[in-house]
Amino acid sequence: MESEISERNNIEYDSSSIDYGNDLRSSSDISMWENGKYIKVVVYDKEKDAKEITHYRLKDDELVNINSHPDIDFDSIEEKDPDYIEEKGKIIKQ
C-alpha cells in the first residue's frame, strides 16, 4: 500500500499563490479515508503563514479534484479517523 500511496501523492500542484519551495511533499500534509478513496492535501506556503487545502477522490486510478463538489460532504468524511496520515513527508499513520 505504501508504494501506491507514494505514487498517488506525486501530485502536480499548479498554484501560483503557494510557494512550497523545491519539495512539495515536505511542505504538505496528506490524509486519506476509505482506503484512499478520499484524499485531503494541505500545502503550506514556506514564506507566508498560508495554506491551500484540496480534496481529491480516487476514481479509476486517477485523482479527481472534488473541492466544492455538491454531492460530496467532505466535512462528514473528515469526522472519521483517516486510514493514512502524512505530515510534511513523515508517515504518521498507515
mmCIF file of N, CA and C in Angstrom:
data_model
loop_
_atom_site.group_PDB
_atom_site.id
_atom_site.type_symbol
_atom_site.label_atom_id
_atom_site.label_comp_id
_atom_site.label_asym_id
_atom_site.label_seq_id
_atom_site.Cartn_x
_atom_site.Cartn_y
_atom_site.Cartn_z
ATOM 1 N N MET A 1 0.821 -1.201 0.000
ATOM 2 C CA MET A 1 0.000 0.000 0.000
ATOM 3 C C MET A 1 0.861 1.259 0.000
ATOM 4 N N GLU A 2 2.027 1.215 0.664
ATOM 5 C CA GLU A 2 2.869 2.410 0.742
ATOM 6 C C GLU A 2 3.309 2.877 -0.638
ATOM 7 N N SER A 3 3.674 1.930 -1.532
ATOM 8 C CA SER A 3 4.102 2.343 -2.866
ATOM 9 C C SER A 3 2.942 2.958 -3.637
ATOM 10 N N GLU A 4 1.719 2.427 -3.455
ATOM 11 C CA GLU A 4 0.558 3.016 -4.102
ATOM 12 C C GLU A 4 0.331 4.436 -3.595
ATOM 13 N N ILE A 5 0.489 4.615 -2.298
ATOM 14 C CA ILE A 5 0.294 5.939 -1.707
ATOM 15 C C ILE A 5 1.343 6.903 -2.246
ATOM 16 N N SER A 6 2.579 6.454 -2.337
ATOM 17 C CA SER A 6 3.635 7.318 -2.857
ATOM 18 C C SER A 6 3.327 7.744 -4.282
ATOM 19 N N GLU A 7 2.853 6.809 -5.102
ATOM 20 C CA GLU A 7 2.526 7.146 -6.485
ATOM 21 C C GLU A 7 1.348 8.110 -6.545
ATOM 22 N N ARG A 8 0.328 7.875 -5.732
ATOM 23 C CA ARG A 8 -0.847 8.741 -5.741
ATOM 24 C C ARG A 8 -0.500 10.159 -5.330
ATOM 25 N N ASN A 9 0.457 10.281 -4.443
ATOM 26 C CA ASN A 9 0.736 11.591 -3.873
ATOM 27 C C ASN A 9 1.834 12.363 -4.588
ATOM 28 N N ASN A 10 2.278 11.873 -5.712
ATOM 29 C CA ASN A 10 3.171 12.654 -6.556
ATOM 30 C C ASN A 10 2.299 13.567 -7.403
ATOM 31 N N ILE A 11 1.585 14.435 -6.739
ATOM 32 C CA ILE A 11 0.582 15.283 -7.362
ATOM 33 C C ILE A 11 1.260 16.510 -7.963
ATOM 34 N N GLU A 12 0.918 16.788 -9.197
ATOM 35 C CA GLU A 12 1.365 18.041 -9.806
ATOM 36 C C GLU A 12 0.552 19.148 -9.146
ATOM 37 N N TYR A 13 1.203 20.131 -8.588
ATOM 38 C CA TYR A 13 0.490 21.196 -7.899
ATOM 39 C C TYR A 13 0.739 22.489 -8.642
ATOM 40 N N ASP A 14 -0.297 23.025 -9.222
ATOM 41 C CA ASP A 14 -0.168 24.194 -10.084
ATOM 42 C C ASP A 14 -0.883 25.379 -9.456
ATOM 43 N N SER A 15 -0.291 25.908 -8.426
ATOM 44 C CA SER A 15 -0.909 27.047 -7.755
ATOM 45 C C SER A 15 0.088 28.191 -7.695
ATOM 46 N N SER A 16 -0.329 29.341 -8.161
ATOM 47 C CA SER A 16 0.571 30.490 -8.152
ATOM 48 C C SER A 16 0.592 31.187 -6.790
ATOM 49 N N SER A 17 -0.358 30.873 -5.922
ATOM 50 C CA SER A 17 -0.436 31.586 -4.650
ATOM 51 C C SER A 17 0.378 30.935 -3.540
ATOM 52 N N ILE A 18 0.819 29.693 -3.725
ATOM 53 C CA ILE A 18 1.559 28.980 -2.690
ATOM 54 C C ILE A 18 2.988 28.742 -3.146
ATOM 55 N N ASP A 19 3.940 29.148 -2.323
ATOM 56 C CA ASP A 19 5.354 28.878 -2.593
ATOM 57 C C ASP A 19 5.778 27.738 -1.688
ATOM 58 N N TYR A 20 5.832 26.514 -2.234
ATOM 59 C CA TYR A 20 6.174 25.355 -1.420
ATOM 60 C C TYR A 20 7.636 24.975 -1.550
ATOM 61 N N GLY A 21 8.425 25.787 -2.206
ATOM 62 C CA GLY A 21 9.853 25.506 -2.333
ATOM 63 C C GLY A 21 10.114 24.402 -3.330
ATOM 64 N N ASN A 22 11.190 23.670 -3.124
ATOM 65 C CA ASN A 22 11.591 22.639 -4.072
ATOM 66 C C ASN A 22 10.955 21.282 -3.799
ATOM 67 N N ASP A 23 10.338 21.103 -2.651
ATOM 68 C CA ASP A 23 9.826 19.797 -2.278
ATOM 69 C C ASP A 23 8.392 19.906 -1.782
ATOM 70 N N LEU A 24 7.447 19.617 -2.659
ATOM 71 C CA LEU A 24 6.034 19.705 -2.305
ATOM 72 C C LEU A 24 5.688 18.769 -1.161
ATOM 73 N N ARG A 25 6.234 17.570 -1.180
ATOM 74 C CA ARG A 25 5.890 16.558 -0.171
ATOM 75 C C ARG A 25 6.239 17.033 1.239
ATOM 76 N N SER A 26 7.398 17.666 1.412
ATOM 77 C CA SER A 26 7.793 18.100 2.754
ATOM 78 C C SER A 26 7.090 19.391 3.182
ATOM 79 N N SER A 27 6.305 19.965 2.294
ATOM 80 C CA SER A 27 5.522 21.159 2.619
ATOM 81 C C SER A 27 4.034 20.854 2.699
ATOM 82 N N SER A 28 3.683 19.552 2.771
ATOM 83 C CA SER A 28 2.277 19.156 2.714
ATOM 84 C C SER A 28 1.907 18.173 3.815
ATOM 85 N N ASP A 29 0.624 18.179 4.131
ATOM 86 C CA ASP A 29 0.030 17.148 4.971
ATOM 87 C C ASP A 29 -0.962 16.400 4.089
ATOM 88 N N ILE A 30 -0.987 15.076 4.222
ATOM 89 C CA ILE A 30 -1.867 14.245 3.402
ATOM 90 C C ILE A 30 -2.669 13.336 4.333
ATOM 91 N N SER A 31 -3.969 13.304 4.131
ATOM 92 C CA SER A 31 -4.841 12.405 4.890
ATOM 93 C C SER A 31 -5.704 11.643 3.896
ATOM 94 N N MET A 32 -5.953 10.358 4.203
ATOM 95 C CA MET A 32 -6.781 9.533 3.323
ATOM 96 C C MET A 32 -7.819 8.773 4.134
ATOM 97 N N TRP A 33 -8.982 8.619 3.545
ATOM 98 C CA TRP A 33 -10.080 7.868 4.129
ATOM 99 C C TRP A 33 -10.536 6.801 3.146
ATOM 100 N N GLU A 34 -11.160 5.769 3.696
ATOM 101 C CA GLU A 34 -11.747 4.683 2.909
ATOM 102 C C GLU A 34 -10.734 4.098 1.915
ATOM 103 N N ASN A 35 -9.580 3.705 2.451
ATOM 104 C CA ASN A 35 -8.512 3.086 1.654
ATOM 105 C C ASN A 35 -8.077 3.939 0.468
ATOM 106 N N GLY A 36 -8.011 5.235 0.670
ATOM 107 C CA GLY A 36 -7.528 6.133 -0.374
ATOM 108 C C GLY A 36 -8.600 6.654 -1.301
ATOM 109 N N LYS A 37 -9.844 6.326 -1.033
ATOM 110 C CA LYS A 37 -10.935 6.806 -1.895
ATOM 111 C C LYS A 37 -11.050 8.327 -1.803
ATOM 112 N N TYR A 38 -10.909 8.854 -0.588
ATOM 113 C CA TYR A 38 -10.956 10.302 -0.373
ATOM 114 C C TYR A 38 -9.622 10.767 0.182
ATOM 115 N N ILE A 39 -9.099 11.848 -0.380
ATOM 116 C CA ILE A 39 -7.772 12.333 -0.025
ATOM 117 C C ILE A 39 -7.833 13.847 0.193
ATOM 118 N N LYS A 40 -7.199 14.282 1.272
ATOM 119 C CA LYS A 40 -7.090 15.714 1.559
ATOM 120 C C LYS A 40 -5.607 16.072 1.554
ATOM 121 N N VAL A 41 -5.258 17.086 0.774
ATOM 122 C CA VAL A 41 -3.880 17.555 0.709
ATOM 123 C C VAL A 41 -3.856 19.009 1.176
ATOM 124 N N VAL A 42 -3.049 19.267 2.199
ATOM 125 C CA VAL A 42 -2.870 20.625 2.708
ATOM 126 C C VAL A 42 -1.436 21.028 2.372
ATOM 127 N N VAL A 43 -1.291 22.076 1.556
ATOM 128 C CA VAL A 43 0.035 22.559 1.162
ATOM 129 C C VAL A 43 0.296 23.865 1.898
ATOM 130 N N TYR A 44 1.439 23.916 2.593
ATOM 131 C CA TYR A 44 1.811 25.098 3.376
ATOM 132 C C TYR A 44 2.790 25.953 2.588
ATOM 133 N N ASP A 45 2.574 27.247 2.630
ATOM 134 C CA ASP A 45 3.478 28.192 1.988
ATOM 135 C C ASP A 45 4.715 28.327 2.852
ATOM 136 N N LYS A 46 5.900 28.222 2.252
ATOM 137 C CA LYS A 46 7.135 28.277 3.033
ATOM 138 C C LYS A 46 7.493 29.699 3.481
ATOM 139 N N GLU A 47 6.952 30.688 2.830
ATOM 140 C CA GLU A 47 7.292 32.077 3.154
ATOM 141 C C GLU A 47 6.225 32.767 4.012
ATOM 142 N N LYS A 48 4.970 32.470 3.734
ATOM 143 C CA LYS A 48 3.870 33.146 4.424
ATOM 144 C C LYS A 48 3.170 32.168 5.359
ATOM 145 N N ASP A 49 2.373 32.710 6.243
ATOM 146 C CA ASP A 49 1.553 31.872 7.109
ATOM 147 C C ASP A 49 0.256 31.576 6.357
ATOM 148 N N ALA A 50 0.373 30.728 5.330
ATOM 149 C CA ALA A 50 -0.773 30.415 4.488
ATOM 150 C C ALA A 50 -0.760 28.940 4.126
ATOM 151 N N LYS A 51 -1.937 28.450 3.761
ATOM 152 C CA LYS A 51 -2.038 27.070 3.312
ATOM 153 C C LYS A 51 -3.156 26.977 2.292
ATOM 154 N N GLU A 52 -3.071 25.943 1.492
ATOM 155 C CA GLU A 52 -4.105 25.690 0.500
ATOM 156 C C GLU A 52 -4.572 24.247 0.670
ATOM 157 N N ILE A 53 -5.882 24.054 0.771
ATOM 158 C CA ILE A 53 -6.446 22.729 1.001
ATOM 159 C C ILE A 53 -7.164 22.268 -0.255
ATOM 160 N N THR A 54 -6.853 21.058 -0.693
ATOM 161 C CA THR A 54 -7.511 20.472 -1.857
ATOM 162 C C THR A 54 -7.992 19.079 -1.486
ATOM 163 N N HIS A 55 -9.218 18.775 -1.878
ATOM 164 C CA HIS A 55 -9.791 17.457 -1.640
ATOM 165 C C HIS A 55 -9.841 16.704 -2.965
ATOM 166 N N TYR A 56 -9.496 15.415 -2.904
ATOM 167 C CA TYR A 56 -9.498 14.574 -4.093
ATOM 168 C C TYR A 56 -10.305 13.317 -3.822
ATOM 169 N N ARG A 57 -10.723 12.713 -4.902
ATOM 170 C CA ARG A 57 -11.326 11.385 -4.847
ATOM 171 C C ARG A 57 -10.581 10.525 -5.849
ATOM 172 N N LEU A 58 -10.253 9.318 -5.431
ATOM 173 C CA LEU A 58 -9.587 8.390 -6.332
ATOM 174 C C LEU A 58 -10.662 7.676 -7.143
ATOM 175 N N LYS A 59 -10.618 7.872 -8.450
ATOM 176 C CA LYS A 59 -11.608 7.264 -9.337
ATOM 177 C C LYS A 59 -10.883 6.707 -10.551
ATOM 178 N N ASP A 60 -11.022 5.399 -10.763
ATOM 179 C CA ASP A 60 -10.361 4.726 -11.885
ATOM 180 C C ASP A 60 -8.866 5.019 -11.896
ATOM 181 N N ASP A 61 -8.222 4.931 -10.723
ATOM 182 C CA ASP A 61 -6.787 5.159 -10.552
ATOM 183 C C ASP A 61 -6.353 6.575 -10.928
ATOM 184 N N GLU A 62 -7.266 7.519 -10.933
ATOM 185 C CA GLU A 62 -6.950 8.920 -11.202
ATOM 186 C C GLU A 62 -7.423 9.766 -10.026
ATOM 187 N N LEU A 63 -6.667 10.790 -9.684
ATOM 188 C CA LEU A 63 -7.095 11.737 -8.655
ATOM 189 C C LEU A 63 -7.982 12.788 -9.290
ATOM 190 N N VAL A 64 -9.179 12.953 -8.734
ATOM 191 C CA VAL A 64 -10.131 13.929 -9.242
ATOM 192 C C VAL A 64 -10.359 14.967 -8.149
ATOM 193 N N ASN A 65 -10.168 16.227 -8.476
ATOM 194 C CA ASN A 65 -10.387 17.309 -7.523
ATOM 195 C C ASN A 65 -11.879 17.387 -7.220
ATOM 196 N N ILE A 66 -12.226 17.288 -5.941
ATOM 197 C CA ILE A 66 -13.638 17.324 -5.544
ATOM 198 C C ILE A 66 -13.952 18.530 -4.665
ATOM 199 N N ASN A 67 -13.086 19.528 -4.660
ATOM 200 C CA ASN A 67 -13.398 20.740 -3.900
ATOM 201 C C ASN A 67 -14.733 21.302 -4.378
ATOM 202 N N SER A 68 -15.601 21.623 -3.455
ATOM 203 C CA SER A 68 -16.911 22.226 -3.738
ATOM 204 C C SER A 68 -17.832 21.324 -4.546
ATOM 205 N N HIS A 69 -17.568 20.023 -4.581
ATOM 206 C CA HIS A 69 -18.478 19.107 -5.281
ATOM 207 C C HIS A 69 -19.787 19.048 -4.507
ATOM 208 N N PRO A 70 -20.922 19.281 -5.155
ATOM 209 C CA PRO A 70 -22.192 19.368 -4.421
ATOM 210 C C PRO A 70 -22.654 18.055 -3.805
ATOM 211 N N ASP A 71 -22.197 16.914 -4.311
ATOM 212 C CA ASP A 71 -22.668 15.622 -3.815
ATOM 213 C C ASP A 71 -21.736 14.976 -2.796
ATOM 214 N N ILE A 72 -20.628 15.629 -2.471
ATOM 215 C CA ILE A 72 -19.671 15.046 -1.530
ATOM 216 C C ILE A 72 -19.542 15.963 -0.323
ATOM 217 N N ASP A 73 -19.863 15.422 0.834
ATOM 218 C CA ASP A 73 -19.775 16.171 2.088
ATOM 219 C C ASP A 73 -18.444 15.816 2.757
ATOM 220 N N PHE A 74 -17.396 16.567 2.425
ATOM 221 C CA PHE A 74 -16.081 16.250 2.956
ATOM 222 C C PHE A 74 -16.008 16.471 4.458
ATOM 223 N N ASP A 75 -16.819 17.366 4.993
ATOM 224 C CA ASP A 75 -16.829 17.577 6.448
ATOM 225 C C ASP A 75 -17.209 16.293 7.179
ATOM 226 N N SER A 76 -18.212 15.569 6.680
ATOM 227 C CA SER A 76 -18.608 14.322 7.339
ATOM 228 C C SER A 76 -17.557 13.228 7.145
ATOM 229 N N ILE A 77 -16.863 13.236 6.026
ATOM 230 C CA ILE A 77 -15.780 12.273 5.809
ATOM 231 C C ILE A 77 -14.655 12.534 6.806
ATOM 232 N N GLU A 78 -14.320 13.804 7.014
ATOM 233 C CA GLU A 78 -13.229 14.173 7.915
ATOM 234 C C GLU A 78 -13.549 13.899 9.382
ATOM 235 N N GLU A 79 -14.810 13.702 9.718
ATOM 236 C CA GLU A 79 -15.163 13.368 11.096
ATOM 237 C C GLU A 79 -14.671 11.975 11.475
ATOM 238 N N LYS A 80 -14.450 11.117 10.485
ATOM 239 C CA LYS A 80 -13.947 9.761 10.727
ATOM 240 C C LYS A 80 -12.426 9.812 10.840
ATOM 241 N N ASP A 81 -11.861 8.799 11.499
ATOM 242 C CA ASP A 81 -10.406 8.709 11.582
ATOM 243 C C ASP A 81 -9.836 8.355 10.208
ATOM 244 N N PRO A 82 -8.814 9.071 9.757
ATOM 245 C CA PRO A 82 -8.201 8.741 8.472
ATOM 246 C C PRO A 82 -7.496 7.381 8.531
ATOM 247 N N ASP A 83 -7.440 6.708 7.384
ATOM 248 C CA ASP A 83 -6.700 5.444 7.263
ATOM 249 C C ASP A 83 -5.200 5.711 7.170
ATOM 250 N N TYR A 84 -4.852 6.880 6.649
ATOM 251 C CA TYR A 84 -3.441 7.218 6.399
ATOM 252 C C TYR A 84 -3.244 8.689 6.707
ATOM 253 N N ILE A 85 -2.141 9.001 7.385
ATOM 254 C CA ILE A 85 -1.798 10.391 7.682
ATOM 255 C C ILE A 85 -0.308 10.577 7.427
ATOM 256 N N GLU A 86 -0.005 11.628 6.708
ATOM 257 C CA GLU A 86 1.384 12.014 6.464
ATOM 258 C C GLU A 86 1.501 13.499 6.760
ATOM 259 N N GLU A 87 2.490 13.873 7.554
ATOM 260 C CA GLU A 87 2.717 15.275 7.876
ATOM 261 C C GLU A 87 4.106 15.684 7.417
ATOM 262 N N LYS A 88 4.137 16.576 6.453
ATOM 263 C CA LYS A 88 5.388 17.110 5.903
ATOM 264 C C LYS A 88 6.386 16.014 5.530
ATOM 265 N N GLY A 89 5.865 14.990 4.833
ATOM 266 C CA GLY A 89 6.711 13.912 4.329
ATOM 267 C C GLY A 89 6.942 12.761 5.299
ATOM 268 N N LYS A 90 6.477 12.888 6.526
ATOM 269 C CA LYS A 90 6.669 11.837 7.528
ATOM 270 C C LYS A 90 5.346 11.093 7.737
ATOM 271 N N ILE A 91 5.380 9.771 7.576
ATOM 272 C CA ILE A 91 4.186 8.956 7.757
ATOM 273 C C ILE A 91 3.856 8.857 9.248
ATOM 274 N N ILE A 92 2.657 9.277 9.607
ATOM 275 C CA ILE A 92 2.195 9.260 10.988
ATOM 276 C C ILE A 92 1.342 8.025 11.236
ATOM 277 N N LYS A 93 0.512 7.673 10.274
ATOM 278 C CA LYS A 93 -0.376 6.513 10.393
ATOM 279 C C LYS A 93 -0.535 5.888 9.015
ATOM 280 N N GLN A 94 -0.387 4.556 8.979
ATOM 281 C CA GLN A 94 -0.614 3.878 7.694
ATOM 282 C C GLN A 94 -1.330 2.583 7.895
#
